mmCIF file of C-alpha atoms in Angstrom:
data_model
loop_
_atom_site.group_PDB
_atom_site.id
_atom_site.type_symbol
_atom_site.label_atom_id
_atom_site.label_comp_id
_atom_site.label_asym_id
_atom_site.label_seq_id
_atom_site.Cartn_x
_atom_site.Cartn_y
_atom_site.Cartn_z
ATOM 1 C CA MET C 1 -34.850 91.236 28.894
ATOM 2 C CA ALA C 2 -31.807 90.810 31.254
ATOM 3 C CA ASP C 3 -33.220 89.336 34.689
ATOM 4 C CA LYS C 4 -29.954 89.149 35.818
ATOM 5 C CA ALA C 5 -28.824 90.466 39.649
ATOM 6 C CA ILE C 6 -26.209 92.644 39.248
ATOM 7 C CA ALA C 7 -23.657 92.825 42.323
ATOM 8 C CA GLU C 8 -24.485 95.716 44.556
ATOM 9 C CA VAL C 9 -21.080 97.716 43.960
ATOM 10 C CA ILE C 10 -19.467 98.143 47.178
ATOM 11 C CA SER C 11 -18.643 101.614 48.861
ATOM 12 C CA LEU C 12 -15.785 101.237 50.364
ATOM 13 C CA LYS C 13 -14.714 104.348 53.338
ATOM 14 C CA VAL C 14 -10.653 105.023 52.600
ATOM 15 C CA THR C 15 -7.959 107.205 54.995
ATOM 16 C CA LEU C 16 -5.323 108.245 52.088
ATOM 17 C CA MET C 17 -2.011 109.050 54.258
ATOM 18 C CA ILE C 18 -0.180 111.316 51.477
ATOM 19 C CA ARG C 19 3.023 112.984 51.955
ATOM 20 C CA ARG C 20 2.944 116.547 51.059
ATOM 21 C CA PHE C 21 5.418 119.104 49.940
ATOM 22 C CA ASP C 22 4.549 122.507 48.640
ATOM 23 C CA PRO C 23 8.502 124.078 47.936
ATOM 24 C CA GLU C 24 6.762 127.441 48.722
ATOM 25 C CA VAL C 25 5.682 127.499 52.248
ATOM 26 C CA ASP C 26 7.527 124.053 54.023
ATOM 27 C CA SER C 27 10.625 123.457 54.815
ATOM 28 C CA GLU C 28 9.831 119.776 54.655
ATOM 29 C CA ALA C 29 7.499 116.855 53.279
ATOM 30 C CA LYS C 30 4.874 116.296 55.738
ATOM 31 C CA TRP C 31 2.181 113.750 56.297
ATOM 32 C CA VAL C 32 -1.532 114.858 55.804
ATOM 33 C CA ASP C 33 -4.950 112.098 55.982
ATOM 34 C CA TYR C 34 -8.096 112.463 53.923
ATOM 35 C CA ASP C 35 -10.763 110.692 54.943
ATOM 36 C CA ILE C 36 -13.212 110.324 51.682
ATOM 37 C CA GLU C 37 -16.038 107.519 50.530
ATOM 38 C CA MET C 38 -14.352 105.741 47.610
ATOM 39 C CA TYR C 39 -16.279 102.641 45.331
ATOM 40 C CA GLY C 40 -15.405 99.131 45.223
ATOM 41 C CA THR C 41 -14.871 100.102 41.510
ATOM 42 C CA ASP C 42 -12.001 102.427 41.696
ATOM 43 C CA ARG C 43 -7.901 103.223 41.681
ATOM 44 C CA VAL C 44 -5.444 104.776 43.846
ATOM 45 C CA LEU C 45 -6.153 107.600 40.640
ATOM 46 C CA ASP C 46 -9.595 107.889 41.832
ATOM 47 C CA ALA C 47 -9.194 108.528 45.484
ATOM 48 C CA LEU C 48 -6.829 110.886 44.609
ATOM 49 C CA HIS C 49 -9.005 113.508 41.715
ATOM 50 C CA LYS C 50 -12.070 113.062 44.631
ATOM 51 C CA VAL C 51 -8.998 115.171 46.350
ATOM 52 C CA LYS C 52 -7.348 117.004 44.350
ATOM 53 C CA TRP C 53 -11.475 117.629 42.945
ATOM 54 C CA GLU C 54 -13.136 117.234 46.423
ATOM 55 C CA ILE C 55 -11.151 118.496 49.450
ATOM 56 C CA ASP C 56 -7.956 120.409 48.294
ATOM 57 C CA GLY C 57 -7.215 121.432 44.663
ATOM 58 C CA SER C 58 -3.762 121.828 45.412
ATOM 59 C CA LEU C 59 -3.257 118.281 45.541
ATOM 60 C CA THR C 60 0.125 117.354 42.832
ATOM 61 C CA PHE C 61 0.274 114.848 40.815
ATOM 62 C CA ARG C 62 1.192 113.720 37.790
ATOM 63 C CA ARG C 63 -1.734 111.615 35.838
ATOM 64 C CA SER C 64 -2.321 111.734 32.302
ATOM 65 C CA CYS C 65 -3.723 108.274 30.224
ATOM 66 C CA ALA C 66 -5.251 107.059 33.003
ATOM 67 C CA HIS C 67 -4.808 103.670 32.433
ATOM 68 C CA GLY C 68 -1.567 102.422 32.861
ATOM 69 C CA VAL C 69 -0.157 103.316 29.154
ATOM 70 C CA CYS C 70 1.609 106.254 29.927
ATOM 71 C CA GLY C 71 3.415 105.847 32.903
ATOM 72 C CA SER C 72 3.061 109.394 34.259
ATOM 73 C CA ASP C 73 1.518 108.160 37.625
ATOM 74 C CA ALA C 74 4.262 106.513 39.289
ATOM 75 C CA MET C 75 4.195 106.533 43.401
ATOM 76 C CA ARG C 76 4.301 104.262 46.430
ATOM 77 C CA ILE C 77 1.597 103.090 47.051
ATOM 78 C CA ASN C 78 1.906 101.463 50.934
ATOM 79 C CA GLY C 79 5.409 101.653 50.325
ATOM 80 C CA ARG C 80 5.597 99.618 46.986
ATOM 81 C CA ASN C 81 5.841 101.732 43.492
ATOM 82 C CA ARG C 82 3.074 100.896 41.337
ATOM 83 C CA LEU C 83 0.852 102.978 38.734
ATOM 84 C CA ALA C 84 -1.978 104.886 40.728
ATOM 85 C CA CYS C 85 -4.492 103.522 37.420
ATOM 86 C CA LYS C 86 -4.157 100.575 37.783
ATOM 87 C CA THR C 87 -4.372 99.699 41.847
ATOM 88 C CA LEU C 88 -7.575 99.244 43.020
ATOM 89 C CA ILE C 89 -8.710 100.512 46.156
ATOM 90 C CA LYS C 90 -10.077 97.111 47.231
ATOM 91 C CA ASP C 91 -6.829 95.454 46.760
ATOM 92 C CA LEU C 92 -5.697 97.092 49.542
ATOM 93 C CA ASP C 93 -5.766 96.651 53.430
ATOM 94 C CA LEU C 94 -8.189 99.347 54.177
ATOM 95 C CA SER C 95 -7.786 98.561 58.663
ATOM 96 C CA GLN C 96 -5.197 101.249 57.591
ATOM 97 C CA PRO C 97 -4.898 104.258 55.963
ATOM 98 C CA ILE C 98 -3.821 103.935 51.880
ATOM 99 C CA TYR C 99 -0.038 105.515 52.344
ATOM 100 C CA ILE C 100 1.195 107.744 49.478
ATOM 101 C CA GLU C 101 4.186 108.813 48.973
ATOM 102 C CA PRO C 102 6.686 110.214 45.459
ATOM 103 C CA ILE C 103 8.690 107.711 44.065
ATOM 104 C CA LYS C 104 12.013 107.368 46.196
ATOM 105 C CA GLY C 105 15.766 108.847 44.974
ATOM 106 C CA LEU C 106 14.463 110.967 43.094
ATOM 107 C CA PRO C 107 14.026 115.388 44.134
ATOM 108 C CA VAL C 108 10.712 115.861 45.099
ATOM 109 C CA GLU C 109 9.238 118.885 42.712
ATOM 110 C CA LYS C 110 6.156 119.269 45.021
ATOM 111 C CA ASP C 111 3.636 116.737 46.040
ATOM 112 C CA LEU C 112 3.346 113.526 44.969
ATOM 113 C CA ILE C 113 5.937 115.294 41.605
ATOM 114 C CA VAL C 114 9.450 114.518 41.394
ATOM 115 C CA ASP C 115 11.809 115.844 38.785
ATOM 116 C CA MET C 116 12.270 112.959 36.651
ATOM 117 C CA ASN C 117 15.807 114.275 34.763
ATOM 118 C CA PRO C 118 17.485 112.296 36.079
ATOM 119 C CA PHE C 119 16.104 109.361 35.468
ATOM 120 C CA TYR C 120 15.591 110.169 30.993
ATOM 121 C CA GLN C 121 19.066 111.408 30.968
ATOM 122 C CA ALA C 122 20.642 107.971 31.721
ATOM 123 C CA TYR C 123 17.330 106.244 29.742
ATOM 124 C CA ARG C 124 19.654 108.776 26.517
ATOM 125 C CA ASP C 125 23.200 107.556 27.794
ATOM 126 C CA ILE C 126 21.807 104.155 26.710
ATOM 127 C CA ASN C 127 21.528 105.741 22.951
ATOM 128 C CA PRO C 128 18.219 104.326 23.039
ATOM 129 C CA PHE C 129 17.144 104.200 19.157
ATOM 130 C CA LEU C 130 17.966 102.038 16.079
ATOM 131 C CA MET C 131 21.445 102.078 15.166
ATOM 132 C CA ALA C 132 23.002 100.706 11.280
ATOM 133 C CA ASN C 133 24.459 102.086 8.838
ATOM 134 C CA ASP C 134 22.852 100.450 5.630
ATOM 135 C CA LYS C 135 20.161 102.358 4.129
ATOM 136 C CA PRO C 136 17.340 100.064 3.547
ATOM 137 C CA LYS C 137 14.597 100.946 0.526
ATOM 138 C CA ARG C 138 12.432 98.876 2.354
ATOM 139 C CA GLU C 139 11.471 97.520 6.300
ATOM 140 C CA ARG C 140 14.145 95.910 8.129
ATOM 141 C CA LEU C 141 12.677 92.053 8.465
ATOM 142 C CA GLN C 142 12.898 89.866 11.003
ATOM 143 C CA SER C 143 12.159 86.897 12.400
ATOM 144 C CA PRO C 144 9.460 86.021 15.085
ATOM 145 C CA GLU C 145 12.333 83.990 17.109
ATOM 146 C CA ASP C 146 14.415 87.382 16.644
ATOM 147 C CA ARG C 147 11.372 89.442 18.042
ATOM 148 C CA ALA C 148 11.010 87.100 20.627
ATOM 149 C CA ARG C 149 14.237 87.026 22.199
ATOM 150 C CA TYR C 150 13.516 91.084 23.070
ATOM 151 C CA ASP C 151 9.917 91.492 23.151
ATOM 152 C CA ASP C 152 9.861 91.049 27.187
ATOM 153 C CA THR C 153 11.193 94.825 27.094
ATOM 154 C CA THR C 154 9.633 96.343 24.666
ATOM 155 C CA LYS C 155 6.742 96.539 26.993
ATOM 156 C CA CYS C 156 8.740 99.952 29.357
ATOM 157 C CA ILE C 157 6.507 102.722 29.851
ATOM 158 C CA LEU C 158 9.943 104.791 31.197
ATOM 159 C CA CYS C 159 7.533 105.188 34.287
ATOM 160 C CA ALA C 160 10.009 105.096 36.819
ATOM 161 C CA ALA C 161 9.212 102.676 39.149
ATOM 162 C CA CYS C 162 11.618 100.351 38.575
ATOM 163 C CA THR C 163 14.857 102.837 39.007
ATOM 164 C CA THR C 164 13.596 104.309 42.144
ATOM 165 C CA SER C 165 12.767 100.804 43.011
ATOM 166 C CA CYS C 166 16.277 100.426 44.078
ATOM 167 C CA PRO C 167 18.040 100.643 46.520
ATOM 168 C CA VAL C 168 21.688 101.259 44.539
ATOM 169 C CA PHE C 169 19.950 104.180 42.985
ATOM 170 C CA TRP C 170 18.500 105.475 46.324
ATOM 171 C CA THR C 171 21.739 105.833 47.894
ATOM 172 C CA ASP C 172 23.276 106.211 44.690
ATOM 173 C CA GLY C 173 22.136 108.725 41.894
ATOM 174 C CA GLN C 174 25.083 108.287 39.414
ATOM 175 C CA TYR C 175 23.713 104.378 38.970
ATOM 176 C CA PHE C 176 21.867 103.965 35.407
ATOM 177 C CA GLY C 177 19.231 102.132 36.640
ATOM 178 C CA PRO C 178 17.458 99.202 36.089
ATOM 179 C CA ALA C 179 14.970 101.478 33.921
ATOM 180 C CA ALA C 180 17.978 102.385 31.517
ATOM 181 C CA ILE C 181 18.819 99.056 31.132
ATOM 182 C CA VAL C 182 15.958 97.296 30.615
ATOM 183 C CA ASN C 183 16.178 99.660 26.991
ATOM 184 C CA ALA C 184 19.829 99.160 26.480
ATOM 185 C CA HIS C 185 18.767 95.152 26.751
ATOM 186 C CA ARG C 186 15.422 96.413 24.088
ATOM 187 C CA PHE C 187 18.397 97.137 21.510
ATOM 188 C CA ILE C 188 21.487 95.296 22.126
ATOM 189 C CA PHE C 189 18.897 92.304 21.726
ATOM 190 C CA ASP C 190 17.411 93.550 18.485
ATOM 191 C CA SER C 191 18.920 91.918 16.077
ATOM 192 C CA ARG C 192 18.207 94.489 12.976
ATOM 193 C CA ASP C 193 19.899 96.971 15.825
ATOM 194 C CA GLU C 194 24.347 96.970 15.076
ATOM 195 C CA GLY C 195 24.703 99.528 18.408
ATOM 196 C CA ALA C 196 25.085 96.647 20.450
ATOM 197 C CA GLU C 197 28.854 97.174 20.937
ATOM 198 C CA VAL C 198 28.267 100.456 22.085
ATOM 199 C CA ARG C 199 25.659 100.318 24.647
ATOM 200 C CA LEU C 200 27.306 97.161 26.298
ATOM 201 C CA ASP C 201 30.567 99.363 26.635
ATOM 202 C CA ILE C 202 28.254 102.084 28.154
ATOM 203 C CA LEU C 203 27.133 100.235 30.807
ATOM 204 C CA ASN C 204 30.221 98.227 31.578
ATOM 205 C CA ASP C 205 31.274 101.471 33.509
ATOM 206 C CA LYS C 206 31.592 101.958 37.285
ATOM 207 C CA GLU C 207 28.107 103.008 37.244
ATOM 208 C CA GLY C 208 26.076 100.465 34.675
ATOM 209 C CA VAL C 209 24.944 97.156 35.390
ATOM 210 C CA TRP C 210 27.329 95.398 37.499
ATOM 211 C CA ARG C 211 26.242 97.670 40.346
ATOM 212 C CA CYS C 212 22.618 95.926 40.568
ATOM 213 C CA ARG C 213 23.080 94.005 43.364
ATOM 214 C CA THR C 214 20.297 91.511 42.343
ATOM 215 C CA THR C 215 17.726 91.887 44.972
ATOM 216 C CA PHE C 216 15.168 92.053 42.338
ATOM 217 C CA ASN C 217 13.016 95.585 43.420
ATOM 218 C CA CYS C 218 12.646 96.371 40.397
ATOM 219 C CA THR C 219 10.701 93.008 39.307
ATOM 220 C CA GLU C 220 8.550 93.783 41.788
ATOM 221 C CA ALA C 221 8.122 96.749 41.166
ATOM 222 C CA CYS C 222 7.190 97.024 37.225
ATOM 223 C CA PRO C 223 4.135 98.120 36.967
ATOM 224 C CA ARG C 224 3.959 95.958 33.591
ATOM 225 C CA GLY C 225 5.240 92.437 34.113
ATOM 226 C CA ILE C 226 8.733 92.855 33.183
ATOM 227 C CA GLU C 227 11.375 91.111 34.368
ATOM 228 C CA VAL C 228 13.663 93.588 34.899
ATOM 229 C CA THR C 229 16.213 92.393 36.738
ATOM 230 C CA LYS C 230 16.393 89.272 34.074
ATOM 231 C CA ALA C 231 17.106 91.455 31.724
ATOM 232 C CA ILE C 232 19.891 92.637 33.427
ATOM 233 C CA ALA C 233 21.455 89.429 34.295
ATOM 234 C CA GLU C 234 21.594 89.008 30.808
ATOM 235 C CA VAL C 235 23.477 92.268 29.770
ATOM 236 C CA LYS C 236 26.127 90.942 32.510
ATOM 237 C CA GLN C 237 25.821 87.948 30.345
ATOM 238 C CA ALA C 238 26.281 89.614 26.431
ATOM 239 C CA ILE C 239 29.269 91.876 28.230
ATOM 240 C CA LEU C 240 31.554 89.024 30.123
ATOM 241 C CA LYS C 241 31.440 87.409 26.453
ATOM 242 C CA GLY C 242 31.993 90.418 24.965
ATOM 243 C CA ARG C 243 28.567 90.153 22.960
ATOM 244 C CA ALA C 244 25.270 89.775 22.317
ATOM 245 C CA MET X 1 17.663 115.193 -2.286
ATOM 246 C CA ALA X 2 18.344 111.995 0.163
ATOM 247 C CA VAL X 3 19.011 113.324 3.093
ATOM 248 C CA ILE X 4 23.037 112.393 3.702
ATOM 249 C CA ILE X 5 22.970 111.755 7.708
ATOM 250 C CA GLU X 6 26.241 110.789 9.291
ATOM 251 C CA THR X 7 26.164 107.884 11.783
ATOM 252 C CA PRO X 8 25.227 110.132 14.705
ATOM 253 C CA ASN X 9 27.143 108.063 17.490
ATOM 254 C CA SER X 10 30.715 106.803 17.291
ATOM 255 C CA PRO X 11 31.604 104.288 20.130
ATOM 256 C CA ARG X 12 33.087 105.347 23.128
ATOM 257 C CA THR X 13 37.211 105.811 22.996
ATOM 258 C CA LYS X 14 37.933 102.523 24.439
ATOM 259 C CA LYS X 15 38.526 102.657 28.462
ATOM 260 C CA GLN X 16 40.331 101.533 31.011
ATOM 261 C CA ALA X 17 40.524 98.285 33.302
ATOM 262 C CA ASN X 18 37.044 97.638 34.239
ATOM 263 C CA TRP X 19 37.457 96.916 38.087
ATOM 264 C CA GLU X 20 33.154 96.369 38.174
ATOM 265 C CA LYS X 21 33.589 93.871 35.761
ATOM 266 C CA TYR X 22 36.586 91.876 37.234
ATOM 267 C CA GLY X 23 34.858 92.309 40.864
ATOM 268 C CA TRP X 24 31.860 91.056 39.914
ATOM 269 C CA LEU X 25 33.910 87.665 37.783
ATOM 270 C CA PHE X 26 36.297 87.654 41.168
ATOM 271 C CA MET X 27 32.898 87.652 43.663
ATOM 272 C CA ARG X 28 31.717 84.335 41.486
ATOM 273 C CA VAL X 29 34.679 82.564 41.026
ATOM 274 C CA SER X 30 35.483 82.478 45.734
ATOM 275 C CA GLY X 31 32.534 82.236 46.331
ATOM 276 C CA PRO X 32 31.954 78.198 45.723
ATOM 277 C CA LEU X 33 35.918 77.687 45.921
ATOM 278 C CA LEU X 34 35.330 79.162 49.491
ATOM 279 C CA ILE X 35 32.352 77.152 50.465
ATOM 280 C CA VAL X 36 34.547 74.397 48.912
ATOM 281 C CA LEU X 37 37.469 75.071 50.776
ATOM 282 C CA VAL X 38 36.139 76.803 54.542
ATOM 283 C CA PHE X 39 33.489 73.444 54.888
ATOM 284 C CA THR X 40 36.483 71.724 54.315
ATOM 285 C CA HIS X 41 38.436 72.890 56.574
ATOM 286 C CA LEU X 42 35.953 72.291 59.412
ATOM 287 C CA ILE X 43 35.395 69.084 59.195
ATOM 288 C CA SER X 44 38.530 68.080 58.630
ATOM 289 C CA ASN X 45 39.145 70.424 61.646
ATOM 290 C CA LEU X 46 36.222 70.110 64.100
ATOM 291 C CA VAL X 47 34.592 66.171 62.453
ATOM 292 C CA VAL X 48 36.846 64.184 61.499
ATOM 293 C CA GLY X 49 38.542 61.626 64.377
ATOM 294 C CA GLU X 50 38.761 63.240 67.635
ATOM 295 C CA GLY X 51 36.938 66.058 66.500
ATOM 296 C CA ILE X 52 37.234 69.171 68.947
ATOM 297 C CA LYS X 53 39.000 68.125 71.819
ATOM 298 C CA ALA X 54 41.781 67.055 69.288
ATOM 299 C CA ILE X 55 42.899 70.990 68.556
ATOM 300 C CA ASP X 56 46.130 71.874 70.863
ATOM 301 C CA PHE X 57 49.356 73.543 69.274
ATOM 302 C CA ALA X 58 49.864 69.985 68.066
ATOM 303 C CA PHE X 59 47.292 69.985 65.894
ATOM 304 C CA VAL X 60 48.134 73.276 63.758
ATOM 305 C CA ALA X 61 51.443 72.921 64.061
ATOM 306 C CA GLY X 62 51.372 69.458 62.523
ATOM 307 C CA LYS X 63 48.684 70.797 59.562
ATOM 308 C CA TRP X 64 51.339 74.057 59.169
ATOM 309 C CA ALA X 65 54.182 70.838 58.484
ATOM 310 C CA ASP X 66 52.637 69.519 55.145
ATOM 311 C CA PRO X 67 52.328 71.839 52.227
ATOM 312 C CA PHE X 68 48.844 70.934 51.094
ATOM 313 C CA TRP X 69 47.748 72.776 54.304
ATOM 314 C CA GLN X 70 50.228 75.168 54.076
ATOM 315 C CA VAL X 71 48.928 75.979 50.514
ATOM 316 C CA TRP X 72 45.089 75.381 51.145
ATOM 317 C CA ASP X 73 45.177 78.020 54.267
ATOM 318 C CA LEU X 74 46.621 80.458 52.146
ATOM 319 C CA ALA X 75 44.028 80.424 49.581
ATOM 320 C CA MET X 76 41.713 80.489 52.310
ATOM 321 C CA LEU X 77 43.300 83.449 53.853
ATOM 322 C CA TRP X 78 43.487 85.048 50.515
ATOM 323 C CA LEU X 79 40.085 84.460 48.904
ATOM 324 C CA ALA X 80 38.673 85.296 52.412
ATOM 325 C CA MET X 81 40.065 88.190 53.034
ATOM 326 C CA ILE X 82 39.882 90.414 48.984
ATOM 327 C CA HIS X 83 35.927 88.625 48.534
ATOM 328 C CA GLY X 84 35.136 89.874 52.290
ATOM 329 C CA THR X 85 36.510 93.418 51.779
ATOM 330 C CA ASN X 86 35.096 94.024 47.955
ATOM 331 C CA GLY X 87 31.640 92.534 49.665
ATOM 332 C CA MET X 88 32.639 95.580 52.149
ATOM 333 C CA ARG X 89 33.255 98.316 49.972
ATOM 334 C CA THR X 90 30.782 97.590 48.127
ATOM 335 C CA ILE X 91 28.309 98.287 51.056
ATOM 336 C CA VAL X 92 30.864 101.046 51.337
ATOM 337 C CA ASN X 93 29.341 102.325 48.140
ATOM 338 C CA ASP X 94 26.109 102.017 48.207
ATOM 339 C CA TYR X 95 25.706 103.852 51.412
ATOM 340 C CA ALA X 96 28.625 106.489 52.153
ATOM 341 C CA GLU X 97 26.840 109.470 50.506
ATOM 342 C CA HIS X 98 30.349 111.785 51.121
ATOM 343 C CA GLU X 99 32.846 111.798 48.619
ATOM 344 C CA THR X 100 35.861 111.983 51.092
ATOM 345 C CA VAL X 101 34.004 109.122 53.345
ATOM 346 C CA ARG X 102 33.361 107.042 50.972
ATOM 347 C CA LYS X 103 37.105 107.082 49.635
ATOM 348 C CA SER X 104 38.661 107.074 53.387
ATOM 349 C CA LEU X 105 36.703 104.009 54.402
ATOM 350 C CA ILE X 106 37.958 101.980 50.960
ATOM 351 C CA THR X 107 41.724 102.761 51.602
ATOM 352 C CA ILE X 108 40.981 101.838 55.533
ATOM 353 C CA LEU X 109 39.657 98.730 54.366
ATOM 354 C CA TRP X 110 41.879 97.643 51.489
ATOM 355 C CA ALA X 111 45.105 98.622 54.239
ATOM 356 C CA VAL X 112 43.702 96.555 56.835
ATOM 357 C CA CYS X 113 42.988 94.003 54.059
ATOM 358 C CA GLY X 114 46.993 93.778 53.158
ATOM 359 C CA LEU X 115 48.013 93.920 56.118
ATOM 360 C CA LEU X 116 46.297 91.111 57.889
ATOM 361 C CA VAL X 117 46.760 89.537 54.218
ATOM 362 C CA LEU X 118 50.376 90.003 54.511
ATOM 363 C CA LEU X 119 50.056 88.570 58.419
ATOM 364 C CA GLY X 120 48.410 85.325 57.666
ATOM 365 C CA THR X 121 50.996 84.866 55.116
ATOM 366 C CA LEU X 122 54.076 84.871 56.936
ATOM 367 C CA VAL X 123 52.661 82.869 59.525
ATOM 368 C CA ILE X 124 51.815 80.315 57.579
ATOM 369 C CA PHE X 125 55.717 80.441 55.712
ATOM 370 C CA THR X 126 57.629 81.293 58.719
ATOM 371 C CA PHE X 127 55.557 79.575 60.963
ATOM 372 C CA ASP X 128 58.146 77.212 63.516
ATOM 373 C CA PRO X 129 56.452 74.139 64.953
ATOM 374 C CA CYS X 130 58.751 73.308 67.044
ATOM 375 C CA PRO X 131 60.103 76.553 68.964
ATOM 376 C CA ALA X 132 62.655 76.104 71.848
ATOM 377 C CA GLY X 133 61.672 76.541 75.251
ATOM 378 C CA ALA X 134 58.173 74.840 74.587
ATOM 379 C CA ALA X 135 56.893 72.202 76.784
ATOM 380 C CA VAL X 136 57.882 69.292 75.457
ATOM 381 C CA GLU X 137 54.415 67.641 75.209
ATOM 382 C CA LEU X 138 52.394 70.514 73.611
ATOM 383 C CA LEU X 139 55.162 70.347 71.059
ATOM 384 C CA PRO X 140 54.101 67.984 68.000
ATOM 385 C CA SER X 141 56.004 64.365 67.863
ATOM 386 C CA PHE X 142 57.844 64.924 64.720
ATOM 387 C CA CYS X 143 60.032 67.321 66.978
ATOM 388 C CA PRO X 144 63.910 67.185 67.893
ATOM 389 C CA VAL X 145 63.636 67.584 71.663
ATOM 390 C CA ASN X 146 60.331 64.314 71.253
#
């Protein structure tokens, strides 16, 4: 029999401050606080579940897979964009409340839910699909080196944490935003793709890559660890050189 | 039967000259140049020789009698003004939410920039180092009254 002592899971008293907004009742958003008891192994998403399931069923937020893959639950936690499902409560500063807000720069629909359509539109605008003219009889081969060239930007889950952490995007909703540029990068530097020129042309726009102020907010916000600002810089270089 | 799908996207029509790109490039070229221009200017004016005590009318007049410093100051004036105004334009673009406010602020910015550049250029090239009737001890040594 395994005799190893398993450390007891610590119990934490936490206060959640949630930015709530009900368009049918409120004229503007307000902070509402909830005192709950959580385990040291819980994530912010579990805390939100606890509130929704046990205290106030009207709390509204998006989540789907709840394991950091689908990118539904990006929100602003203690002033930083994170996925609620990847943020452990014990890692936060518990001497003060945990502040949870919707991501910034997109219209809030209810509580933590924002209208993602402007974000998706920018993504659509950069042609996020393989553009190739030939019709091969078998799969398109690619060397490991060529695959590695754009590996970082394939990790994007479109959670919008980067785009909604960008101060340029906050004030200029027309800006393509880091996420769209990251996904353009994923195809621009793909050796099998032939649409680099089209995408570089799209991003060489008044609202394209030149709006980037290299504040690195996006790189810091990305829950997948993508070097977003670096990817944007590489697209700038590609436009200047006229090729990927 | 194979379904033939046309290439869904054709390249966009070529746009006109893109100022954002050239603006971005200009900032990166003029930035390092300005560091050299400004610090050489500061050191030659304030540190070398007698230092800050050397600066008077004669010192400035002497410098602007030299084509080297004329070109130097002209480059500094143009680059700094355009660099600074373009930086301000970027900030206005970031923070001015209303289109009319944004457009008018940017128009004012470039108008002021143009005026200052024009005035500065005029001063550098039309500067009279030996104005008539000035006190002799204030004039540079090469003036005919000396």
